[in-house]
CSV table of C-alpha atoms in Angstrom, one decimal:
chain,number,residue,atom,x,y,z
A,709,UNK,CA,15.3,-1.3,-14.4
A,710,UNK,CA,11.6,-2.1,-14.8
A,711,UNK,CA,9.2,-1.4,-11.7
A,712,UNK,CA,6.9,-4.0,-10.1
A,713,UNK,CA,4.9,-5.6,-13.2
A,714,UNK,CA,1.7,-6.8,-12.2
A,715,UNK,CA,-0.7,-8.5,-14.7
A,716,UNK,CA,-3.3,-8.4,-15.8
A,717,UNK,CA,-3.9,-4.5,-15.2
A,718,UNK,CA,-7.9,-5.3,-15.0
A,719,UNK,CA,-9.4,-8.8,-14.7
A,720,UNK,CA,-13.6,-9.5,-14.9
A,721,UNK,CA,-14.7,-12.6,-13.7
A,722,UNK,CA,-17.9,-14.6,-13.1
A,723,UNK,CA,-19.1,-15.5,-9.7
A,724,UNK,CA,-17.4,-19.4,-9.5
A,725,UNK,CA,-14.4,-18.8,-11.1
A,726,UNK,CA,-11.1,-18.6,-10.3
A,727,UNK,CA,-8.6,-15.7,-10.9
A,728,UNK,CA,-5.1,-15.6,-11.1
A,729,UNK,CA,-3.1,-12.4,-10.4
A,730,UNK,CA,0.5,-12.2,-11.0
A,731,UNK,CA,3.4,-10.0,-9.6
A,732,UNK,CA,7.0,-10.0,-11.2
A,733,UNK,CA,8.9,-8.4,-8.6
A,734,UNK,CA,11.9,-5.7,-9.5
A,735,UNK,CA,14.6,-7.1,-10.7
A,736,UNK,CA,17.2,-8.5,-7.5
A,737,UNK,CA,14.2,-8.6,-5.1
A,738,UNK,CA,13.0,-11.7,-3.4
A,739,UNK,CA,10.6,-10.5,-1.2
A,740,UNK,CA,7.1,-10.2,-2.3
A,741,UNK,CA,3.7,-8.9,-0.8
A,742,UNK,CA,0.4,-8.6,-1.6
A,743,UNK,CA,-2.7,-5.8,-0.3
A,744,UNK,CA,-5.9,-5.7,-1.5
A,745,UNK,CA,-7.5,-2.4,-1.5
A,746,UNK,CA,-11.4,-2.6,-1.3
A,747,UNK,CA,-13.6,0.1,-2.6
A,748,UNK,CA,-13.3,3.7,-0.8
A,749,UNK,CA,-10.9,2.0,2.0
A,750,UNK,CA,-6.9,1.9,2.6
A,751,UNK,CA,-4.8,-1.2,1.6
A,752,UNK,CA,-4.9,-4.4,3.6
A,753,UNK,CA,-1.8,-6.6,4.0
A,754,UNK,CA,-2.3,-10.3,2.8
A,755,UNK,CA,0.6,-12.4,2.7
A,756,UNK,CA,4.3,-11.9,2.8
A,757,UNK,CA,6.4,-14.2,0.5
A,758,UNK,CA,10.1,-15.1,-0.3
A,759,UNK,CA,10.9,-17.4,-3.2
A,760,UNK,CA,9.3,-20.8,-2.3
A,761,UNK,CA,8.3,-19.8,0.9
A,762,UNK,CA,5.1,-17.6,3.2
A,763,UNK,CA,6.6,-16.3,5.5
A,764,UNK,CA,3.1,-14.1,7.2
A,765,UNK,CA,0.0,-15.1,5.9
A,766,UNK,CA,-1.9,-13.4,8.7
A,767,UNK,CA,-3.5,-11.4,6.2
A,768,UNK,CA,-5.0,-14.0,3.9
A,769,UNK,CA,-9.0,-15.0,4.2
A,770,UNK,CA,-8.9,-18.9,5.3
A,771,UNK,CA,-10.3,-19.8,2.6
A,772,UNK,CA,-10.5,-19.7,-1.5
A,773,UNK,CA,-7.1,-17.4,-1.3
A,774,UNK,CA,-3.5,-18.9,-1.6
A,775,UNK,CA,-0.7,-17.4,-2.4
A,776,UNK,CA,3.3,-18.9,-4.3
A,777,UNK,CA,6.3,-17.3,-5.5
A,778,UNK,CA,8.3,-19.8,-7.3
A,779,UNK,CA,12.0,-20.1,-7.3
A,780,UNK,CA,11.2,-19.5,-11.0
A,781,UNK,CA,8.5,-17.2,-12.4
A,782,UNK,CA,6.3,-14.5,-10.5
A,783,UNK,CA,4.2,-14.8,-7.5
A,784,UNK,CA,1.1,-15.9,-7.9
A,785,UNK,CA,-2.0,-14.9,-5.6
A,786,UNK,CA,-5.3,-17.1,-6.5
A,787,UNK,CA,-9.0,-16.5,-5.4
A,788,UNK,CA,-11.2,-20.1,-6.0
A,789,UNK,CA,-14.7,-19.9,-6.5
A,790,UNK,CA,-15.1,-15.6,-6.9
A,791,UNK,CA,-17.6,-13.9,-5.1
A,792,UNK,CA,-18.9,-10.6,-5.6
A,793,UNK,CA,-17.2,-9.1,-2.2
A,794,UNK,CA,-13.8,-9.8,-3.9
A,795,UNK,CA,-14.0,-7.4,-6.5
A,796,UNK,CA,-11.2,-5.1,-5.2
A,797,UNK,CA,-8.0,-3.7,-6.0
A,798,UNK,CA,-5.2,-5.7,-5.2
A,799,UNK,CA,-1.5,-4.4,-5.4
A,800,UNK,CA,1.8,-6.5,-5.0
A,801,UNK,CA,4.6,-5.0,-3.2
A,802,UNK,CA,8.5,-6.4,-3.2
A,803,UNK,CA,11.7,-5.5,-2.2
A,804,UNK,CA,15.5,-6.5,-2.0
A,805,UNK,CA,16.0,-7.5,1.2
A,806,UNK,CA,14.2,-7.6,4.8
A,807,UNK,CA,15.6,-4.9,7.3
A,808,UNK,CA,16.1,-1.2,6.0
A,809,UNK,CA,14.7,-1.6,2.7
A,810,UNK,CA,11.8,0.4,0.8
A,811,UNK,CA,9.5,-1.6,-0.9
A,812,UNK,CA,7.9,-1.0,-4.2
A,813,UNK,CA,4.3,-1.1,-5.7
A,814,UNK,CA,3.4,-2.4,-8.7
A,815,UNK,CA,0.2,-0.7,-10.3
A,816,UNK,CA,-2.3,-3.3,-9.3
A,817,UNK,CA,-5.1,-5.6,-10.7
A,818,UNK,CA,-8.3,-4.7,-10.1
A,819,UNK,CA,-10.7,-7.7,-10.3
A,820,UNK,CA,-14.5,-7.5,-10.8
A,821,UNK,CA,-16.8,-10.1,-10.2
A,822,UNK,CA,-20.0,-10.2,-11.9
B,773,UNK,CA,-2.5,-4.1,17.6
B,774,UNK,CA,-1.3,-1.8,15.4
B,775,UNK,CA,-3.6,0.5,13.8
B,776,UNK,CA,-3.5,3.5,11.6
B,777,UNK,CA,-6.3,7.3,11.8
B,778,UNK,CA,-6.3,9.2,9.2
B,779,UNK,CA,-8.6,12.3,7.8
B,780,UNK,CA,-11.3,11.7,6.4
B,781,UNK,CA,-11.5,13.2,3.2
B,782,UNK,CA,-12.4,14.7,0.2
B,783,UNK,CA,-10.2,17.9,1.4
B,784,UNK,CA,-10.7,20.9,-1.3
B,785,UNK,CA,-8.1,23.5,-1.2
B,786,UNK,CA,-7.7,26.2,-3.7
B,787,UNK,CA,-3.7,26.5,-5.4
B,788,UNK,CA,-1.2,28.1,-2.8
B,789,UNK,CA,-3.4,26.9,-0.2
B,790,UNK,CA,-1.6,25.1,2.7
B,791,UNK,CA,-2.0,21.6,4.0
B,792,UNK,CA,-2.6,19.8,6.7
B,793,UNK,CA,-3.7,16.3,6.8
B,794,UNK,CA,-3.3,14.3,10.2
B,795,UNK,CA,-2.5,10.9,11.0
B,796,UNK,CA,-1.9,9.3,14.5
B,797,UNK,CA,-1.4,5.5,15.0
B,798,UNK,CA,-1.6,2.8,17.4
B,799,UNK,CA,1.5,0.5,17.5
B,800,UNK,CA,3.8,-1.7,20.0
B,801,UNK,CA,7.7,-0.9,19.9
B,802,UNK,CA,9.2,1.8,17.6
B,803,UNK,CA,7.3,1.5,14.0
B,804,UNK,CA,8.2,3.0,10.9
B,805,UNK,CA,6.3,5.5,9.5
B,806,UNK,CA,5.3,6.6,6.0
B,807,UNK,CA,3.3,8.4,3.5
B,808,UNK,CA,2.0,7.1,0.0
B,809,UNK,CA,0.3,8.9,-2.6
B,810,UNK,CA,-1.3,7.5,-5.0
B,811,UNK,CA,-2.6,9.2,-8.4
B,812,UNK,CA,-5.8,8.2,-10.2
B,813,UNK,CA,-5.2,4.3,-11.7
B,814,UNK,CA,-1.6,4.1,-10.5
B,815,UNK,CA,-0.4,2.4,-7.6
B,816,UNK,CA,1.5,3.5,-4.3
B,817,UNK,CA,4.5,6.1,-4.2
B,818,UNK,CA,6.4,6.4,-0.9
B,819,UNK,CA,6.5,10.5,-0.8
B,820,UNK,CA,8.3,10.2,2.5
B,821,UNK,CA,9.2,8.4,5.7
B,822,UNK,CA,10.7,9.0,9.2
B,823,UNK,CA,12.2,5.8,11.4
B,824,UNK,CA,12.6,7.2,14.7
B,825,UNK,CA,10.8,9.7,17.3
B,826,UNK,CA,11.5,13.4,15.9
B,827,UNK,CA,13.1,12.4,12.8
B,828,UNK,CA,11.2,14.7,10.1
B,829,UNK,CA,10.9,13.4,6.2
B,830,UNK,CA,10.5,15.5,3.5
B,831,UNK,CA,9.9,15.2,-0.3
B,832,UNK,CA,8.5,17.2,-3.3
B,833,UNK,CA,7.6,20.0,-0.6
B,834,UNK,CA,6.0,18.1,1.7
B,835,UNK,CA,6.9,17.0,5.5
B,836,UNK,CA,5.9,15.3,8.4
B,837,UNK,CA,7.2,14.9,11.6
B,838,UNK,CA,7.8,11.3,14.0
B,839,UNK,CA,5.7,12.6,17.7
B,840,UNK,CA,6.1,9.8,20.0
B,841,UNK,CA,4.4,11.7,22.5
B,842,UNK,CA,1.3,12.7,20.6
B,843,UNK,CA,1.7,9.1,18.2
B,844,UNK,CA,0.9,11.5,14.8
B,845,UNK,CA,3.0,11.7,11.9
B,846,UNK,CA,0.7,14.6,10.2
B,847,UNK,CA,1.7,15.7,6.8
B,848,UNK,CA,1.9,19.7,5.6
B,849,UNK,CA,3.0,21.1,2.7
B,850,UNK,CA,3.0,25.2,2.6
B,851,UNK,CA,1.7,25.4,-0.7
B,852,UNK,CA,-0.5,22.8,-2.8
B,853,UNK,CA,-0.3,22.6,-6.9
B,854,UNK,CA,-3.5,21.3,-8.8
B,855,UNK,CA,-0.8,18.4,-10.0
B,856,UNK,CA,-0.9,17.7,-5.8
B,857,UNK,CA,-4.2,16.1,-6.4
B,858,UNK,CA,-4.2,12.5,-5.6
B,859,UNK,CA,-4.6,10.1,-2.4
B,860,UNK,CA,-2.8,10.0,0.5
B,861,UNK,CA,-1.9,7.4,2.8
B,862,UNK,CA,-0.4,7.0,6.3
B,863,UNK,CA,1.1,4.2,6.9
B,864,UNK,CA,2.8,2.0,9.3
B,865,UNK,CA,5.8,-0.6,8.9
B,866,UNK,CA,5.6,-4.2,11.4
B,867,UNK,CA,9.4,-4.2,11.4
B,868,UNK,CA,11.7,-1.9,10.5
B,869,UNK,CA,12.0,-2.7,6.9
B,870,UNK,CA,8.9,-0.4,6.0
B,871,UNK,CA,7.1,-3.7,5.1
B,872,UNK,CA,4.2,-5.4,6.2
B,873,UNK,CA,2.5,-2.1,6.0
B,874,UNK,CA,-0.3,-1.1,8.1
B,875,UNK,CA,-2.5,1.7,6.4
B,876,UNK,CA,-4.9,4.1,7.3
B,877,UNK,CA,-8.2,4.6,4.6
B,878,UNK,CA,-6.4,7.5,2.9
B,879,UNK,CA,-7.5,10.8,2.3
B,880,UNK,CA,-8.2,12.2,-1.3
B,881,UNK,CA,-7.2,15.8,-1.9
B,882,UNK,CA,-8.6,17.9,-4.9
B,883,UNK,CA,-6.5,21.0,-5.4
B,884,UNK,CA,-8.7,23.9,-7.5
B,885,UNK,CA,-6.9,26.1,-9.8
């Protein structure tokens, strides 16, 4: 049973463009969620998602971040218009169900902006 | 709201050494808590958890005990291996699912042969 598969492992972008980060969650889990881990600090919660629904997106920036997870495919987190203060490590997390389950980290992206 | 203390780091210990690194939190109800490690390019392990006041976890060695009256969850571990270098997190859960995580800004340990 394969772990959390995130892709890609490391991602370099210019300032402007867009990045896409991808999360395939363990197979039989339908909850998804996504920290970013900034340079030298602990991991920040983003956004909770089940499959075609956010559920808690108190973590997300307002704006140039959204976040999907499809009833088909992984969950997707997107950054518009990259700035150098995104460069950060960002980690998806699922698991199977809501109450009393561990969830599991997939080994992250880590996005530079140049 | 909930928050997470932690350490600061780098702690340096030689082999055999014992461990102490301390966490105390902030939270409203009964949280969850937990502690990650995570090794050099890899992502988060839970090494253990504990759901309820005075319920101790325990894993590879290591433990840490729920104190509702102090609010700390500090992790030991009696005697530390060079492979026990890495980055450790205390952590939080917003329900009791251990999701939604609330983390502190993780300590780094370097063990010394």
């Amino acid at each position: 049973n394969a772990g959390v598969m995130q892709n890609p492992r490391h991602l370099v972008r210019r300032r402007g463009q867009e990045a896409r980060l991808r999360c395939s969650p363990m197979k039989g889990h339908s909850h998804v969620y996504w920290y970013r881990q900034l340079p030298e600090e602990g991991l920040k919660f983003m956004v909770y998602l089940q499959k075609e629904n956010i559920i808690d997106e108190s973590g997300m920036p307002k704006e140039r971040f959204s976040a999907e997870f499809p009833k088909e495919g992984p969950s997707i987190l997107r950054i518009q218009q990259v700035v150098r203060g995104d460069s950060a490590a960002y980690f998806c997390a699922s698991s199977k169900i809501e109450g009393g389950a561990e969830a599991f980290f997939g080994q992250g992206t880590r996005l530079t902006v140049v | 709201g909930n928050s997470v203390t932690q350490m600061e780091g780098p702690v340096t210990l030689s082999e055999e050494a014992f461990l102490t690194i301390n966490c105390t939190y902030t939270a409203t109800g009964y949280p969850s808590l937990f502690w990650y490690v995570q090794y050099p390019g890899e992502g988060l392990q839970l090494l253990l958890k504990a759901t309820k006041a005075d319920d101790k976890g325990s894993n590879k060695g290591f433990e840490a005990t729920y104190r509702k009256e102090t609010t700390s969850f500090h992790l030991e571990k009696g005697s530390v291996q060079v492979s026990d270098s890495a980055v450790y997190f205390c952590a939080l859960s917003r329900n009791n699912a251990g999701n939604m995580l609330t983390f502190g800004g993780g300590t780094r340990l370097m063990v010394k042969p």
